[in-house]
Coordinates of C-alpha atoms in Angstrom, one line a residue:
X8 CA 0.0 0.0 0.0
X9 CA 1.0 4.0 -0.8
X10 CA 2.6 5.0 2.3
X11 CA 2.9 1.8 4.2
X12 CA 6.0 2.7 5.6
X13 CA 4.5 5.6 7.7
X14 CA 3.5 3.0 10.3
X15 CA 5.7 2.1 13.1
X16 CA 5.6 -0.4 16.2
X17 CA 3.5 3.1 17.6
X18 CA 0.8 2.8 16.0
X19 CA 0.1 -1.0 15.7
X20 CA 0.2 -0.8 19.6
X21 CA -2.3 1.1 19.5
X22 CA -6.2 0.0 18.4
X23 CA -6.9 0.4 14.5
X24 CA -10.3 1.3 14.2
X25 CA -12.5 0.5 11.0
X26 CA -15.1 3.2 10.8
X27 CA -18.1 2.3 8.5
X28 CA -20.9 4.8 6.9
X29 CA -23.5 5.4 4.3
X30 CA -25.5 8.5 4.3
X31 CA -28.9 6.8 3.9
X32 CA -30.7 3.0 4.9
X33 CA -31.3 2.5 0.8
X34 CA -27.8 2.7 0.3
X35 CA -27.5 0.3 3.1
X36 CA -29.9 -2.0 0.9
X37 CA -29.1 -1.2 -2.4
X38 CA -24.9 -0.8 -2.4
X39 CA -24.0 -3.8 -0.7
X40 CA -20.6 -4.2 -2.0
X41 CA -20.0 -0.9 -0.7
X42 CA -20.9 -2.4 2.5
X43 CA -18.8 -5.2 2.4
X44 CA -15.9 -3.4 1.1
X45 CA -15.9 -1.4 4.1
X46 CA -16.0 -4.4 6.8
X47 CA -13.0 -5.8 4.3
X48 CA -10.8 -2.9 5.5
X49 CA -10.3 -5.0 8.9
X50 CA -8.6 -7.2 6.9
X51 CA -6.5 -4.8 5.3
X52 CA -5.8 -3.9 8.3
X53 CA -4.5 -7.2 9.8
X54 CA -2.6 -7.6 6.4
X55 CA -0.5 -4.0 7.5
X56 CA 0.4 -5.6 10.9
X57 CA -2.3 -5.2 13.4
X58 CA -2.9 -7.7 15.8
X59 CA -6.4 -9.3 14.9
X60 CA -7.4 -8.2 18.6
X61 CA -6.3 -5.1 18.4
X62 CA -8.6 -4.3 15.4
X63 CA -12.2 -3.3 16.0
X64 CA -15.1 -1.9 13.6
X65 CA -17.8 0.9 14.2
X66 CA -20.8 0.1 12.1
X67 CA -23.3 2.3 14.3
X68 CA -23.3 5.0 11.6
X69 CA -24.9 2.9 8.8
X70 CA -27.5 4.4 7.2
X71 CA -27.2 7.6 9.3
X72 CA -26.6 11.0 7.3
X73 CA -23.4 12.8 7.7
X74 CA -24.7 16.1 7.3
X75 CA -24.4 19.5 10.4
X76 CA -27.0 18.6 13.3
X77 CA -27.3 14.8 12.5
X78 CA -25.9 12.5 15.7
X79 CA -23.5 10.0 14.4
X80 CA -22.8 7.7 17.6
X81 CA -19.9 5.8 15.7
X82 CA -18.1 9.3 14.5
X83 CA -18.4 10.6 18.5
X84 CA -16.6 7.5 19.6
X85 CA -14.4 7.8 17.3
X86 CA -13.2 11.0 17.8
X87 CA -13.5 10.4 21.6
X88 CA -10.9 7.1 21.3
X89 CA -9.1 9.0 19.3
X90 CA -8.1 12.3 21.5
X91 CA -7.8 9.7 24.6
X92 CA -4.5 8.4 22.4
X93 CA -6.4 5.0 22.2
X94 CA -5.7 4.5 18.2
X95 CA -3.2 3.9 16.5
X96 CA -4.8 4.7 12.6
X97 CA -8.8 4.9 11.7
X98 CA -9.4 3.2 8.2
X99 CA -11.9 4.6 5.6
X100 CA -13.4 3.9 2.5
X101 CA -12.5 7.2 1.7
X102 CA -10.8 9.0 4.6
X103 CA -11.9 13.0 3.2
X104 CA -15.7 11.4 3.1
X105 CA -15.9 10.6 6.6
X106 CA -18.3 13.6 7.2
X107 CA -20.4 15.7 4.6
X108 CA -18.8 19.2 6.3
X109 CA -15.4 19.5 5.2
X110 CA -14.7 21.2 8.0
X111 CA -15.4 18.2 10.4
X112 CA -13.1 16.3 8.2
X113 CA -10.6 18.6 9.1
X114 CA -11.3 19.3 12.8
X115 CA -10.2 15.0 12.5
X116 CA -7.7 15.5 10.7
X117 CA -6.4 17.8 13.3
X118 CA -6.9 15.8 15.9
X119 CA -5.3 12.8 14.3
X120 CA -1.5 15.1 13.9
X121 CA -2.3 16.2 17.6
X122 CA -2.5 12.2 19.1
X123 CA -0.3 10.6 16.1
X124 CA -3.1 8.7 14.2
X125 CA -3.0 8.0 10.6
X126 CA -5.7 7.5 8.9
X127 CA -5.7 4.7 6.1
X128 CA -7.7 4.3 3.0
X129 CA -7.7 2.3 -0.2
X130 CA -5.9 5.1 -1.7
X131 CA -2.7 5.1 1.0
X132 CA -1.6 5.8 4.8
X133 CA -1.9 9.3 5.7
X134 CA 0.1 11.0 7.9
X135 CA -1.4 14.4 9.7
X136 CA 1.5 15.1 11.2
X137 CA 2.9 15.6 7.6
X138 CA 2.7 19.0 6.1
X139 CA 2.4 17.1 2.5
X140 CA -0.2 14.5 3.6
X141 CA -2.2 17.5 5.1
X142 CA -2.3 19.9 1.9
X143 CA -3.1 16.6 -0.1
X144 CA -6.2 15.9 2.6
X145 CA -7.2 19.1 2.0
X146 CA -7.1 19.1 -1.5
X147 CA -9.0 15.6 -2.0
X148 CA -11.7 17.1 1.0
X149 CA -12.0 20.7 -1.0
X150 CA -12.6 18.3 -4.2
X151 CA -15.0 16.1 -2.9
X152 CA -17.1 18.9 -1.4
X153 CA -17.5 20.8 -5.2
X154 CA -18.7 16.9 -6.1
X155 CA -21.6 17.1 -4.1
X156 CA -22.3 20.8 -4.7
X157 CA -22.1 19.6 -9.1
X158 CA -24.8 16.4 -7.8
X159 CA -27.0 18.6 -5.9
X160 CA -27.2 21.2 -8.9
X161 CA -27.8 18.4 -11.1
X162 CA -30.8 17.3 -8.8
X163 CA -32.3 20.6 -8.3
X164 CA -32.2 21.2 -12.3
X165 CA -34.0 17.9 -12.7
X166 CA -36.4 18.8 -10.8
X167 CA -36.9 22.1 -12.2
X168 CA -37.4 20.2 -16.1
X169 CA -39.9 17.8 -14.8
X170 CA -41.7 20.6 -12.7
X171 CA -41.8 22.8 -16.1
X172 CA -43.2 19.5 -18.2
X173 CA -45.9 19.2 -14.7
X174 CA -44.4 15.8 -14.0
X175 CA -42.5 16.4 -10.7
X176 CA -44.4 14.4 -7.7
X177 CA -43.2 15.5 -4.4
X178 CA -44.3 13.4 -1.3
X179 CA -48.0 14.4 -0.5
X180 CA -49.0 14.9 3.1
X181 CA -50.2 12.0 5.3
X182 CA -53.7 11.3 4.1
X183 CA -53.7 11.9 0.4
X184 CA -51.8 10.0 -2.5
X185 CA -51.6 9.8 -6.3
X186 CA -53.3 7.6 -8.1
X187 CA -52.2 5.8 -11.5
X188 CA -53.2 9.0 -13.3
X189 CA -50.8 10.9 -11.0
X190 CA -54.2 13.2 -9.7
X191 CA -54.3 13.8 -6.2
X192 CA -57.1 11.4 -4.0
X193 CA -57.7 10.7 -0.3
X194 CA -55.9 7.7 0.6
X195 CA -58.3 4.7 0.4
X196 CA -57.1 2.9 3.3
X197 CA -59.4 3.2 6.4
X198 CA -57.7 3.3 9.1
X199 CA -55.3 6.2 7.6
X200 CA -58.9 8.2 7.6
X201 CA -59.8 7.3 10.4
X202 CA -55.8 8.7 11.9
X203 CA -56.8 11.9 10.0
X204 CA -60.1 12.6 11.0
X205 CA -58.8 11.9 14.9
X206 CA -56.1 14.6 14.4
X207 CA -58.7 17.2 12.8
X208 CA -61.2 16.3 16.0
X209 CA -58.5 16.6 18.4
X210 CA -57.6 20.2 17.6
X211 CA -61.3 21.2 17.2
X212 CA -61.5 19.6 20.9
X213 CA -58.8 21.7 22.2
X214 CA -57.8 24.1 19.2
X215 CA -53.3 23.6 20.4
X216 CA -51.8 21.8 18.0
X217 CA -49.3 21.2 21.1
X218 CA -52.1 19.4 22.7
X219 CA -52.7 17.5 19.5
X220 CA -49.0 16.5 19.4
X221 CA -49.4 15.3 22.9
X222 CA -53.0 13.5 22.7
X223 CA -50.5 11.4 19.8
X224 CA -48.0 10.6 21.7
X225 CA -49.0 7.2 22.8
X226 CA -50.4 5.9 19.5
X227 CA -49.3 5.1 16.1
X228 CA -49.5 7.2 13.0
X229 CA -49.8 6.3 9.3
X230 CA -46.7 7.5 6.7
X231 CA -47.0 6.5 2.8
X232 CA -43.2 5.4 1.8
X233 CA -42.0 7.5 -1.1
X234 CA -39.1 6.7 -3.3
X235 CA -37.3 3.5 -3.4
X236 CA -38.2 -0.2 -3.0
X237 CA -40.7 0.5 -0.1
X238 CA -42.7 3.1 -2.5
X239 CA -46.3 3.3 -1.5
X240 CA -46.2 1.0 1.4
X241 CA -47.7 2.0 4.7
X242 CA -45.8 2.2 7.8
X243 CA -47.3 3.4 11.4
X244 CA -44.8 5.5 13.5
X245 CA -44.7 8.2 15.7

């Protein structure tokens, strides 16, 4: 591997932690080689001289977005074992992907030069403390961040074409869906009329909608699935 000489006796003291994430439960479902390419890196990391005990694997943050204001257990722990000088290197798919915020990227990166942990992905062994491997982090996070910007442009102007041709569907609130004419109905099932009509005769009752809220709080409540395998299925939540 790139860089495989950065790694002394230090660091394979020290716990190698193999941190796993996808930004969403369909990519969970869909990209499973993804999935198992990124439980493969704890056997890249045995391969580069970690004891087999020494090498452990956070997988809490499947499925869970990376974006600001989302909790990602696995990333807190991380960052926690790292500053406590626990680990030796943190393996990645992609290292500068770790977070959506670039910024958070590099708040880890900082920490990493601070406690002398590398962090390892397909590409190579990186080394914080390194004013070369730093710029290059940098670089690849600054690059990967105008990636996303490009996507979400490309979204937004797909939406925008099929909303000028009046064929963008946007999830419809609970209660109504479209039918195979793509018009607007009530939803036929009975018991998501009978959820609507309760939450219509509970704010006449008490005209809060925090009372409402709270008069909800012990019982289930219908949601259409939108999008994705689960399309137009009916789930009961909170």
């Amino acid at each position: 591997m790139n860089g495989e000489h950065k790694i002394t006796s230090s660091h394979r003291d020290r716990t190698a932690l193999i941190y796993l994430r996808q930004s969403s439960m369909a990519q969970v479902r869909d990209h499973t080689e993804s999935t198992r390419s990124q439980y493969g890196l704890a056997e890249t990391a045995a391969e580069l001289g970690w004891a087999r005990t020494s090498i452990e694997v956070i997988d809490t943050d499947l499925g869970i977005s990376g974006k600001w204001g989302v909790a990602r257990e696995g990333f807190t722990e991380l960052v926690t074992r790292m500053c406590r000088g626990e680990v030796g290197a943190i393996f990645g798919i992609e290292i500068t992907r770790l977070a959506r915020s670039n910024a958070d990227v590099a708040r880890l990166a900082e920490f990493a030069r601070i406690t002398g942990t590398l962090l390892i992905d397909p590409d190579g062994v990186y080394d914080p403390a390194d004013v070369n491997d730093r710029v290059l982090l940098g670089f690849k996070g600054t690059m990967g961040e105008m990636e996303l910007h490009v996507m979400a442009q490309r979204l937004q102007a797909n939406k925008r074409a099929a909303a000028g041709r009046g064929e963008l569907r946007t999830p419809l609130p609970v209660g109504l869906v479209h039918d195979d004419a793509g018009e607007v109905m009530i939803d036929p099932d009975a018991g998501v009329q009978a959820a609507i009509r309760d939450v219509f005769a509970a704010f006449a009752a008490c005209g809060s909608a925090y009372a409402v809220v709270a008069a909800f709080a012990g019982r289930k409540f219908p949601l259409r699935a939108y999008g994705g395998a689960w399309a137009g299925q009916l789930r009961w939540g909170k």
